[in-house]
Coordinates of N, CA and C and ligand atoms in Angstrom, one line a residue:
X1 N 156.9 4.5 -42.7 CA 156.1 3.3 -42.5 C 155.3 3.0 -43.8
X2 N 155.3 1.8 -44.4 CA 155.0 1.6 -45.6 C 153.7 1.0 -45.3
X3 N 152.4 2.1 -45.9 CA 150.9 2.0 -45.8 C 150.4 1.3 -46.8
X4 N 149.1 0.8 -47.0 CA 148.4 0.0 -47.4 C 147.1 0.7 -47.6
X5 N 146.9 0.8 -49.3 CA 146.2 2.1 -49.8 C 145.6 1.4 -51.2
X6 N 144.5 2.1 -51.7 CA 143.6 1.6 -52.7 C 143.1 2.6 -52.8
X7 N 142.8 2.8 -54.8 CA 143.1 4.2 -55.6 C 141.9 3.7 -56.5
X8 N 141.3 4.7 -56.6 CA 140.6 4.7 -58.3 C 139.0 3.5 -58.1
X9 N 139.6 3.1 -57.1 CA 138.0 2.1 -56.9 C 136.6 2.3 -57.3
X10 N 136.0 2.1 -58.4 CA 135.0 2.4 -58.7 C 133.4 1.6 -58.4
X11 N 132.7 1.6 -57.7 CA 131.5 0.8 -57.6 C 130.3 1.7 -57.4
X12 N 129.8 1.0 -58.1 CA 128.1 1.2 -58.7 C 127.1 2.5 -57.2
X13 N 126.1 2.9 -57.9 CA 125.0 3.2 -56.2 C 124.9 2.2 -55.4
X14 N 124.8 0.9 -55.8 CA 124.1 -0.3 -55.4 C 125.9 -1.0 -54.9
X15 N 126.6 -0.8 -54.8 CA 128.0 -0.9 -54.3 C 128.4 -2.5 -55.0
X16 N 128.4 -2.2 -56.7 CA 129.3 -3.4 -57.2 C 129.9 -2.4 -57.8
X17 N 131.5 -3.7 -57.9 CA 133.0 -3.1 -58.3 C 132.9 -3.8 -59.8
X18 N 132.1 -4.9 -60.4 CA 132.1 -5.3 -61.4 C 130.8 -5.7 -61.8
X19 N 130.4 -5.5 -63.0 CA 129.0 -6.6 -63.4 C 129.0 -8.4 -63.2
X20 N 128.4 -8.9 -64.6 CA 128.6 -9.9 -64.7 C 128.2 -10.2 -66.0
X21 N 128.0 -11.1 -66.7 CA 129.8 -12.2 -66.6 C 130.9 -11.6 -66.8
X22 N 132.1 -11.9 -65.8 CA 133.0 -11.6 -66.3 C 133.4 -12.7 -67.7
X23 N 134.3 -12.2 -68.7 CA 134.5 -12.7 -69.8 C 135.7 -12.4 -70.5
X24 N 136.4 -12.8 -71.1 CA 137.7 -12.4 -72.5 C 136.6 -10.8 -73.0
X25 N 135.6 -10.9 -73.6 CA 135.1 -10.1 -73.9 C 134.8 -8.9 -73.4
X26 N 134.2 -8.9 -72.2 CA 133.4 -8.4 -71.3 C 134.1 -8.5 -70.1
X27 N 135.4 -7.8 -69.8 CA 136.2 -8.0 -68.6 C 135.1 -7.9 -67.4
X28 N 134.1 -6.5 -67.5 CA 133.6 -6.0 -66.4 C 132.2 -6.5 -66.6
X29 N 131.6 -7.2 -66.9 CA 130.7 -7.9 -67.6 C 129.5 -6.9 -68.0
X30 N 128.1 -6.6 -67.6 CA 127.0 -5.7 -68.4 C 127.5 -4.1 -68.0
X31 N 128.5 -4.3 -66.8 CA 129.3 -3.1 -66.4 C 129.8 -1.8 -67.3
X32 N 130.1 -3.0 -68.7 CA 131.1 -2.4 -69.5 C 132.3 -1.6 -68.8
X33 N 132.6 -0.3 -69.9 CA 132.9 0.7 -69.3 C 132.5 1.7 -68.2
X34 N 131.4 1.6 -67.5 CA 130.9 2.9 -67.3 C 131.0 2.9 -65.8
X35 N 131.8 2.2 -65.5 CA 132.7 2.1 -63.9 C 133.6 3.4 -63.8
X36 N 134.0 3.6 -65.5 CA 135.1 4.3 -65.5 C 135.5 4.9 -66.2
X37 N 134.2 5.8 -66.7 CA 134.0 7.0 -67.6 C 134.8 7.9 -66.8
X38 N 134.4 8.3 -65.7 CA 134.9 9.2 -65.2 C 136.6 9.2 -65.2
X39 N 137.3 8.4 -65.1 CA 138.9 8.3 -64.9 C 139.5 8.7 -66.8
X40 N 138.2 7.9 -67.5 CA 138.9 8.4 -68.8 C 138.9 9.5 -69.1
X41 N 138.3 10.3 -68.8 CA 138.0 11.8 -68.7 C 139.0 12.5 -68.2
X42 N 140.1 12.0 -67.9 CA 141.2 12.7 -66.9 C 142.3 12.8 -67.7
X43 N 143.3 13.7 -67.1 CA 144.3 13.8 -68.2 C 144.8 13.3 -67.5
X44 N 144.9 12.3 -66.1 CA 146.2 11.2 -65.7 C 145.9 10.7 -66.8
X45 N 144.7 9.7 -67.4 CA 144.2 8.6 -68.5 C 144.6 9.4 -70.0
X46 N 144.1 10.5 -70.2 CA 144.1 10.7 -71.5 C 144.8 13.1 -71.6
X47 N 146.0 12.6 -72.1 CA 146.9 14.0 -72.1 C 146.0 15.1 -72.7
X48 N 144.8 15.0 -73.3 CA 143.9 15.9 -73.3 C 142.4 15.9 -72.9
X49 N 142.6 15.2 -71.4 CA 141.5 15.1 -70.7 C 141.3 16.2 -69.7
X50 N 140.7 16.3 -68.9 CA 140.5 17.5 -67.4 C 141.5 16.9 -66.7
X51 N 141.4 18.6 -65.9 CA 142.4 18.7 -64.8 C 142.0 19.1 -63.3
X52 N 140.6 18.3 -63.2 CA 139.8 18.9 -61.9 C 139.9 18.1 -60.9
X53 N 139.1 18.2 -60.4 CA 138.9 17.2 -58.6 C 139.1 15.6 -59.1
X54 N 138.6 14.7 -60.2 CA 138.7 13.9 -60.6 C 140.1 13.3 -60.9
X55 N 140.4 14.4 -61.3 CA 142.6 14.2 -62.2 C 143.3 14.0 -60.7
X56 N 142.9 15.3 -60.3 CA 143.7 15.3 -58.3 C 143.8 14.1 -57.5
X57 N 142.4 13.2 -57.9 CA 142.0 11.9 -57.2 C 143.3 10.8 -58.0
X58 N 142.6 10.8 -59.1 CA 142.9 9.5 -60.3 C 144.6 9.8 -60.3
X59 N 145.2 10.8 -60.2 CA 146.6 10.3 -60.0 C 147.4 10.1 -59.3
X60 N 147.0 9.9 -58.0 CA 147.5 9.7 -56.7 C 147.7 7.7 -56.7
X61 N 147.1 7.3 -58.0 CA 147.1 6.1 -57.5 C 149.2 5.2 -58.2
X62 N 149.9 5.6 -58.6 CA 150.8 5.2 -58.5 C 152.2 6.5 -57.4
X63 N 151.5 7.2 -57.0 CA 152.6 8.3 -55.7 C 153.1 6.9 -54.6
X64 N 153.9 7.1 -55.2 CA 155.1 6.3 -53.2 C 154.2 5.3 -53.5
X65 N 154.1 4.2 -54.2 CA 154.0 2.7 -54.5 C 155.3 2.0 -54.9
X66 N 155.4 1.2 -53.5 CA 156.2 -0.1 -54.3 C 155.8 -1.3 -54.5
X67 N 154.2 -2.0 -54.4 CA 154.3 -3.0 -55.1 C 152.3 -2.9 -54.9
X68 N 152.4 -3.7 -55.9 CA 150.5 -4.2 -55.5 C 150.3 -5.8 -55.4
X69 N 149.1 -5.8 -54.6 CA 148.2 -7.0 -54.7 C 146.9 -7.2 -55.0
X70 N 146.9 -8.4 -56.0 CA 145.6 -8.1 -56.9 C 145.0 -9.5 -56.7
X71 N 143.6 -9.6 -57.4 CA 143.2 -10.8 -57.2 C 143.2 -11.8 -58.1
X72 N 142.4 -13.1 -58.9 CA 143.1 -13.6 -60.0 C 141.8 -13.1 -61.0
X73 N 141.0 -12.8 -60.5 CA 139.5 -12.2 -61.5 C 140.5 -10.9 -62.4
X74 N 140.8 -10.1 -61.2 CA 141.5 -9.0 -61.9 C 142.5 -9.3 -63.1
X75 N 143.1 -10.3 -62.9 CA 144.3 -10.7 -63.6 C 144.1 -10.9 -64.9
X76 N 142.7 -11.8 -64.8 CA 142.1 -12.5 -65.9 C 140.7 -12.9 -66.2
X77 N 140.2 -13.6 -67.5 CA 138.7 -13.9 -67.5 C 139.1 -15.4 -66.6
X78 N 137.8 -15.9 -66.1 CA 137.4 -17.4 -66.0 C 138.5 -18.3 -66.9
X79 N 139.3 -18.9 -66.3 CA 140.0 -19.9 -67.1 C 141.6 -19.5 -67.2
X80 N 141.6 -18.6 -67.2 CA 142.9 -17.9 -67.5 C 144.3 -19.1 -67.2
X81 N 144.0 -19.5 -65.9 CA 144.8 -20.3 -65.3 C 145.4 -22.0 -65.9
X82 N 144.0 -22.0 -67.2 CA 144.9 -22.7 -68.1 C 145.3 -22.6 -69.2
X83 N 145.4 -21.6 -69.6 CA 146.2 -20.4 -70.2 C 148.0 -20.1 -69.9
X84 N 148.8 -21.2 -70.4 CA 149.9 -21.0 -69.7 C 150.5 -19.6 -70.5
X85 N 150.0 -19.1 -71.7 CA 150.3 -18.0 -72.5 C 149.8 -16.1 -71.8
X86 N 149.0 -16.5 -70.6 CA 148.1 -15.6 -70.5 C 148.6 -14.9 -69.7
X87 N 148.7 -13.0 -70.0 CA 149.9 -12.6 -68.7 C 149.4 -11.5 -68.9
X88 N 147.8 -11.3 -68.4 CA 146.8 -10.4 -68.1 C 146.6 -9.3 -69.3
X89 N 145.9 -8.5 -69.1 CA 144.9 -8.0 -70.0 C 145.8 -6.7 -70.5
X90 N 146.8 -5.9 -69.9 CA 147.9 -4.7 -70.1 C 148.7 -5.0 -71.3
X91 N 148.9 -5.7 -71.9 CA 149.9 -5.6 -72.8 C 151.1 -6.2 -72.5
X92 N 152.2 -5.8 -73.1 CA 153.7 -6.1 -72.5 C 154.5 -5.3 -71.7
X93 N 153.4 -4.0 -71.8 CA 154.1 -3.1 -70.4 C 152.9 -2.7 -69.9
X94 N 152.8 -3.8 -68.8 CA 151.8 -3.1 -67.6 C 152.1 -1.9 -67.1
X95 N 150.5 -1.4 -66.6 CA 150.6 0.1 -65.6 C 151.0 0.4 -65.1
X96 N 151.7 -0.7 -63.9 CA 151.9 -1.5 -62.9 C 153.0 -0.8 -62.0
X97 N 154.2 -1.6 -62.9 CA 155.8 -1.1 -62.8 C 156.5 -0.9 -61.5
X98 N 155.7 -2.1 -60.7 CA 156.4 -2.0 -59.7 C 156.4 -4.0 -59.6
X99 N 156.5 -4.7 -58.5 CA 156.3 -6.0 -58.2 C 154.8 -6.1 -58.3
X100 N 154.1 -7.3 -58.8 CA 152.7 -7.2 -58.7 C 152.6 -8.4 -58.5
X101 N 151.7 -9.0 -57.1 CA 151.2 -10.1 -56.3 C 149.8 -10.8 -56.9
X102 N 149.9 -11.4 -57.5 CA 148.7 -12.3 -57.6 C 147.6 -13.4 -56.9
X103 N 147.2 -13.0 -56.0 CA 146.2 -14.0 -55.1 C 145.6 -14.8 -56.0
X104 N 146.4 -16.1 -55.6 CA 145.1 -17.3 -56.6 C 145.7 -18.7 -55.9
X105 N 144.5 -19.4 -56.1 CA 144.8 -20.7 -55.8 C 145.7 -21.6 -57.0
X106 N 145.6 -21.2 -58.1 CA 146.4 -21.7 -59.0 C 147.6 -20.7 -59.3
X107 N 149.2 -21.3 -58.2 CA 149.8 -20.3 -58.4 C 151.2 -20.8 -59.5
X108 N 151.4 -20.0 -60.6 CA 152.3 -20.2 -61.4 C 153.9 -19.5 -61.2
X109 N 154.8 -19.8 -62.0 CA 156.2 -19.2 -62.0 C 156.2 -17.8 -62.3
X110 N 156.8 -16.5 -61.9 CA 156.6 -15.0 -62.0 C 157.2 -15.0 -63.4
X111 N 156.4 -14.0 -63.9 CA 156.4 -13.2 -64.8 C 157.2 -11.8 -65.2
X112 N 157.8 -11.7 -66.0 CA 158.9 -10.8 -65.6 C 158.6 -9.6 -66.9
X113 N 157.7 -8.5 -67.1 CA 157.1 -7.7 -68.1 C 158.3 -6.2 -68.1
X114 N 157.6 -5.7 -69.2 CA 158.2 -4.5 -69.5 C 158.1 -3.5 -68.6
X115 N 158.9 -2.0 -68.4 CA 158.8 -1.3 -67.6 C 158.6 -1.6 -65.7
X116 N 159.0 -2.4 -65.8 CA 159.3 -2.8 -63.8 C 158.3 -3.4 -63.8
X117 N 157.0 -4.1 -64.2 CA 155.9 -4.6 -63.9 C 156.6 -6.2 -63.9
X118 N 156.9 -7.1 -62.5 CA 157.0 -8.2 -62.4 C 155.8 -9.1 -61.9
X119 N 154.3 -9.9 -62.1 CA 153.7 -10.8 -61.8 C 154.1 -11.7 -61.1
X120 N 154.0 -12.0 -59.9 CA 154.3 -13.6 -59.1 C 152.6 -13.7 -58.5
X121 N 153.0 -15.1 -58.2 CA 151.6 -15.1 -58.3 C 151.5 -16.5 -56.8
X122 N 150.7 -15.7 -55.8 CA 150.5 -16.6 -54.1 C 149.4 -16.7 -53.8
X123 N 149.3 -17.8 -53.7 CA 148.7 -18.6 -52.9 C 148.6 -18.5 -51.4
X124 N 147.8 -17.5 -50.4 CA 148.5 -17.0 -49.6 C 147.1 -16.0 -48.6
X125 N 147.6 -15.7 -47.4 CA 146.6 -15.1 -46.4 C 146.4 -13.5 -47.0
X126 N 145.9 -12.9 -46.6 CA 146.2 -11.6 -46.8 C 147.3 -11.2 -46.0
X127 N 147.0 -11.5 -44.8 CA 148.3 -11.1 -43.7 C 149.8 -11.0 -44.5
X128 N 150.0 -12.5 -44.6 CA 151.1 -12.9 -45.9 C 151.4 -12.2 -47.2
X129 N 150.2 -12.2 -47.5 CA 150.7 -11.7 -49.0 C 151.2 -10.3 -49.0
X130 N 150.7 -9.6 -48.1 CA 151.3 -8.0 -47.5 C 152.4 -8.4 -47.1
X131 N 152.7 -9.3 -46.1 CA 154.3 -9.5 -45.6 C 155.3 -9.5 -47.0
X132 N 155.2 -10.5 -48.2 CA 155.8 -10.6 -48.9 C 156.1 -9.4 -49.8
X133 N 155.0 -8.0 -49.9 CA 154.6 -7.2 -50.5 C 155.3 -6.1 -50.2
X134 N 155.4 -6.1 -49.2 CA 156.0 -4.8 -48.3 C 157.3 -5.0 -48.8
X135 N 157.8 -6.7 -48.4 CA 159.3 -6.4 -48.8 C 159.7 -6.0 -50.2
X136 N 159.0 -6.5 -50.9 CA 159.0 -6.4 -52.3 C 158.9 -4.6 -52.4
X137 N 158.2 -4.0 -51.9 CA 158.0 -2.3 -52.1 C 159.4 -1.8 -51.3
X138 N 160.0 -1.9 -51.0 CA 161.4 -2.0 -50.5 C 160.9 -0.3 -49.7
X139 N 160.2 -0.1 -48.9 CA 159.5 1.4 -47.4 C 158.5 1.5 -48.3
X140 N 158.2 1.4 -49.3 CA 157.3 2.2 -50.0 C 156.1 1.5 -49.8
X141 N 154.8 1.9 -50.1 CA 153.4 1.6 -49.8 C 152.9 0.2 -51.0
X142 N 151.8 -0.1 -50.3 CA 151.3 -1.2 -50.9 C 149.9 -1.4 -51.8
X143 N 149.6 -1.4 -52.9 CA 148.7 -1.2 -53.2 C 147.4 -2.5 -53.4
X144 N 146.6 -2.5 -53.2 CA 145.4 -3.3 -52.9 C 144.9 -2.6 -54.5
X145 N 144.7 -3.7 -55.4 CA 144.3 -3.1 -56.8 C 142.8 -3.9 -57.1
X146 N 142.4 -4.5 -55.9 CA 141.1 -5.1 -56.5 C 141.0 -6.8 -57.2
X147 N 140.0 -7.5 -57.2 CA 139.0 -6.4 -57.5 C 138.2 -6.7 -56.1
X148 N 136.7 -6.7 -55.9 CA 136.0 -6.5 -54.9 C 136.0 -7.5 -54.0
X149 N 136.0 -8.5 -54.3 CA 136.6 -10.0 -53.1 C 137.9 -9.3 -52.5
X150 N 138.8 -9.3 -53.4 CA 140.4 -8.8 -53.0 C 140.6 -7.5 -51.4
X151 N 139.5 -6.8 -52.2 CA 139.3 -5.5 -51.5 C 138.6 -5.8 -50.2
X152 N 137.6 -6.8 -50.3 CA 136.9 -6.8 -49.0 C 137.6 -8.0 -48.3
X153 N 138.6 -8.9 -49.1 CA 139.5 -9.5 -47.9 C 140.6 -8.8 -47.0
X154 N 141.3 -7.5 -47.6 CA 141.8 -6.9 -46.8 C 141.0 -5.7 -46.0
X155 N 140.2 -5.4 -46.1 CA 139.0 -4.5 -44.9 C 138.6 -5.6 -44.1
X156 N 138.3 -6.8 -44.3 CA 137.8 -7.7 -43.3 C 138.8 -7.9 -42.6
X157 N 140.4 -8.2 -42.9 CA 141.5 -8.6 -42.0 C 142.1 -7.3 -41.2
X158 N 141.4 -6.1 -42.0 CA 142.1 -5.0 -41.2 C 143.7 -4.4 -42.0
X159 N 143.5 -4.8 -42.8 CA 144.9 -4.4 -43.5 C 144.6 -3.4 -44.2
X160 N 143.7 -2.4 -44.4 CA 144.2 -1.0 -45.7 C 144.2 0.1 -44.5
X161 N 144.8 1.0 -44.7 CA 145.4 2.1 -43.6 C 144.2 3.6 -44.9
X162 N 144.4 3.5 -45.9 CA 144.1 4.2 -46.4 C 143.0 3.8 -47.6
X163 N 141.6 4.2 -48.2 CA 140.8 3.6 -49.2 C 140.1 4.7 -50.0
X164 N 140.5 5.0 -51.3 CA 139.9 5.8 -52.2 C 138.6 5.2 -52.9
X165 N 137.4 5.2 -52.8 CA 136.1 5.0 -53.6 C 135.7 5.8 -54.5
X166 N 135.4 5.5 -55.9 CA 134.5 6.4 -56.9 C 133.1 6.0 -56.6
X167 N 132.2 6.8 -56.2 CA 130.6 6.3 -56.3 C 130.0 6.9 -57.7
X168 N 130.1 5.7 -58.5 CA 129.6 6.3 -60.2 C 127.9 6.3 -59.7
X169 N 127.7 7.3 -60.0 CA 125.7 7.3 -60.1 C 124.8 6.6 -61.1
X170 N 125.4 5.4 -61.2 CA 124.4 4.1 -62.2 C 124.3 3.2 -60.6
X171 N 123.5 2.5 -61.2 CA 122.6 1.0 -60.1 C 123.1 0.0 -61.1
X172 N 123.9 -1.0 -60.8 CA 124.3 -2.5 -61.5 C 123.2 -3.4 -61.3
X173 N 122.5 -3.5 -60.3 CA 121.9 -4.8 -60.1 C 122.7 -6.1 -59.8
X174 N 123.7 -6.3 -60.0 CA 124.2 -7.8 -60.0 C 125.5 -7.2 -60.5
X175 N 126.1 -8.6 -59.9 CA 127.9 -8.2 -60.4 C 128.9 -9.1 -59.0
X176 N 129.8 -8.0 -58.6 CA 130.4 -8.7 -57.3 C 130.4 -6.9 -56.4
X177 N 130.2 -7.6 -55.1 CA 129.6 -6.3 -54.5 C 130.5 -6.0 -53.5
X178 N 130.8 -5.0 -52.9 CA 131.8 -4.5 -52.3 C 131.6 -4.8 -50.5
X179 N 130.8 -4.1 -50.4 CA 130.3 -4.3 -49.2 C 129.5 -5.4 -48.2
X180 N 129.7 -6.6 -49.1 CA 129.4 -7.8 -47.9 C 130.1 -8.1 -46.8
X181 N 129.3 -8.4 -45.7 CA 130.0 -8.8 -44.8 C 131.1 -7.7 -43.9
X182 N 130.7 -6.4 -44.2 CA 131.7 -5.3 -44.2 C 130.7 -4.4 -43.0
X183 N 129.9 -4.8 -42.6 CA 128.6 -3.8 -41.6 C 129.7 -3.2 -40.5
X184 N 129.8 -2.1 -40.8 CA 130.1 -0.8 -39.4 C 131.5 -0.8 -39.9
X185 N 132.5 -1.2 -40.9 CA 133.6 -1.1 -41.3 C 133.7 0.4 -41.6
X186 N 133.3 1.6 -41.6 CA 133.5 2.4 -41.9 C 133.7 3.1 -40.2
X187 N 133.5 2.0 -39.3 CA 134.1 3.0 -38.1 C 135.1 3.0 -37.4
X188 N 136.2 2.4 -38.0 CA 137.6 2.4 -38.1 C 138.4 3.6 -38.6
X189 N 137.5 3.9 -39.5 CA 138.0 5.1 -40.2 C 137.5 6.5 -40.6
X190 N 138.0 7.9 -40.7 CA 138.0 8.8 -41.1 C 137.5 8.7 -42.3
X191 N 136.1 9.1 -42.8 CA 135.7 9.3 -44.1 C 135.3 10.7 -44.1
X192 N 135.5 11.1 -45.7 CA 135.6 12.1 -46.2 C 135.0 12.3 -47.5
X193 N 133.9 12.7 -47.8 CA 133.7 12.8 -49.3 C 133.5 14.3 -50.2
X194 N 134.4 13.9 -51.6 CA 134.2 15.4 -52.8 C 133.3 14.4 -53.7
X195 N 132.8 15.3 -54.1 CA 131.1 15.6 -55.2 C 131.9 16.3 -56.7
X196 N 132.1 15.6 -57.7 CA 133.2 16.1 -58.8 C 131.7 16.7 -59.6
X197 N 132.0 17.9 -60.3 CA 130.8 18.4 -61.2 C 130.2 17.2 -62.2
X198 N 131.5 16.2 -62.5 CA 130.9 15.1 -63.8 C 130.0 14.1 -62.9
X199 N 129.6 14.1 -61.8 CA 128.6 13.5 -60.7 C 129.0 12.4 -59.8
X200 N 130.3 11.8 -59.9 CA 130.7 11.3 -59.4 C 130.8 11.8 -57.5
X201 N 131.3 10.8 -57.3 CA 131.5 11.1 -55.7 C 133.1 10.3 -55.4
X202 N 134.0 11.1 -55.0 CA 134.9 10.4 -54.3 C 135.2 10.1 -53.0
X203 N 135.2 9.1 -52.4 CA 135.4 8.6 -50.5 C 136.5 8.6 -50.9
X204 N 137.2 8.7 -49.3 CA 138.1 8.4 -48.7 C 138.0 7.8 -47.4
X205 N 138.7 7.1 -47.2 CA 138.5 6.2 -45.9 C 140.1 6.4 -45.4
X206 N 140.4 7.2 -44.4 CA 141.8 7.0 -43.6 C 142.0 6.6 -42.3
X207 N 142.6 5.4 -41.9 CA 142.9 4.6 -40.8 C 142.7 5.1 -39.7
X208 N 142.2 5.6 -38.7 CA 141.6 6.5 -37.2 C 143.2 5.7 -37.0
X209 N 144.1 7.0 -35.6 CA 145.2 6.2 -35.2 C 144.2 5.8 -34.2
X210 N 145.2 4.2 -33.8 CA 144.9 3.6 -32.4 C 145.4 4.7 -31.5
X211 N 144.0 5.6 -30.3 CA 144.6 5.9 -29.6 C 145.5 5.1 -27.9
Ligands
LIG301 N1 135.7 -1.3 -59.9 C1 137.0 -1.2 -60.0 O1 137.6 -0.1 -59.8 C2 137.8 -2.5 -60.2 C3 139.1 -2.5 -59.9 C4 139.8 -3.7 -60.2 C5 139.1 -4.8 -60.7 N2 137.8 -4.7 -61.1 C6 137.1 -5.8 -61.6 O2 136.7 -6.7 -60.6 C7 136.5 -8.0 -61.1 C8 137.3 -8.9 -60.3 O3 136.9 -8.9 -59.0 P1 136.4 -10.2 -58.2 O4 135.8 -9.7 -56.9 O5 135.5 -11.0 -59.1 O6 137.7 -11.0 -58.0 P2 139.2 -10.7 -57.5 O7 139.1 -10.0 -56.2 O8 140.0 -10.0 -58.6 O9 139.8 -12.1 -57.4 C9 139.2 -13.1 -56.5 C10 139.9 -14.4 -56.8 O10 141.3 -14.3 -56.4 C11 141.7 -15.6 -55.8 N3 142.0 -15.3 -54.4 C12 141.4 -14.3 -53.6 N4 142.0 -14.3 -52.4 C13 142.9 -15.3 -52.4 C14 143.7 -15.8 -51.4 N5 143.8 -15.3 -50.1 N6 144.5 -16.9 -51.7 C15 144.5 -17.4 -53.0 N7 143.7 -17.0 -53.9 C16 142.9 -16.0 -53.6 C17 140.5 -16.5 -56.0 O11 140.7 -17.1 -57.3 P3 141.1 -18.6 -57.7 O12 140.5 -19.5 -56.6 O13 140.4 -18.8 -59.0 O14 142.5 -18.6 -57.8 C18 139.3 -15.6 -55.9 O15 138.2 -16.1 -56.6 C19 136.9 -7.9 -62.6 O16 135.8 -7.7 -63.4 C20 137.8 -6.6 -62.6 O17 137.8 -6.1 -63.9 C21 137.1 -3.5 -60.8

């Protein structure tokens, strides 16, 4: 059964997944990096990084993936969309490397990148955009890559089976916030939390079965 799972999610004490402004410059805006010190630290990120509770976490996020859905923030800065040149922030070979779904209201012709990373880009429910996604993962699981609208449109619809959280120990103040509109969503699911020495905290959230 091909599950619907989110990896590596990083948000603030104060539960934002980004600062502000987002920008060309400033993807994560006053955020910077520091969403995601901890993943650089890892030798999934960097071949002479650690190999601890953090690495165990941070590389589970491409295992039994066949495709993702992302949102258009993710994709790009403000504007991007008139940008007919613009084919996100990765380079010519995305991380990706599997089909990758783009939620936007401005939806353009797919994109066909290096290493199996294909962009299409829908216009579309969440319901939908998993129907289309699934087939595209041909059994394999579905990934929900953010960012925090993206994420809390599929917890509000009921669509992730499975939810990895980094809780980095900074306060953002402002940004885009995870948990709106999300009250008691955690009683759906089995949570679980590890305490990594670098101070991070990783959740897990796994789908209670319907009994
Ligand atoms: N903390 C982390 O681990 C993490 C992970 C990933 C990303 N991020 C960061 O999060 C930020 C982006 O998050 P965000 O919450 O601002 O935005 P987002 O979730 O990436 O994208 C939201 C946008 O996607 C489009 N969209 C969403 N649902 C749609 C639907 N059902 N149909 C059509 N279009 C839809 C809309 O854009 P349009 O109306 O403009 O088309 C909407 O404004 C970036 O800074 C990114 O770097 C953080």
């Amino acid at each position: 059964m091909s599950r619907t799972r989110i990896h590596n999610f990083a948000i603030s004490l104060d539960g934002f997944a980004t600062g502000e402004p987002q920008t060309l410059e400033t993807p994560f805006g006053h955020a910077g990096q520091r969403l995601h010190t901890w993943m650089f630290a890892t030798q999934y990120w960097d071949p002479s990084g650690s190999d601890g509770v953090d690495n165990a976490f941070a590389r589970r996020f491409d295992h039994g993936m066949g495709a993702e859905i992302m949102g258009a923030n993710k994709f790009g800065p403000p504007g991007w969309g008139d940008d007919p040149d613009w084919k996100g922030w990765w380079g010519p070979n995305p991380p990706f490397h599997t089909p990758t779904f783009v939620l936007t209201h401005h939806p353009r012709p797919p994109m066909e990148m290096e290493g199996g990373t294909t962009f299409h880009f829908l216009d579309a429910t969440p319901a939908e955009a998993l129907e289309v996604a699934r087939e595209a993962a041909g059994g394999l699981d579905v990934r929900i890559g953010g960012g925090a609208t993206v994420v809390r449109e599929f917890l509000l619809a009921g669509l992730v089976d499975h939810m990895h959280l980094v809780q980095v120990p900074i306060v953002l103040g402002r940004g885009v916030r995870l948990w709106d509109g999300l009250e008691a969503v955690e009683e759906a699911f089995d949570v679980e939390t590890v305490s990594s020495p670098n101070g991070v905290t990783h959740l897990t959230f796994s789908r209670r079965a319907v009994a």
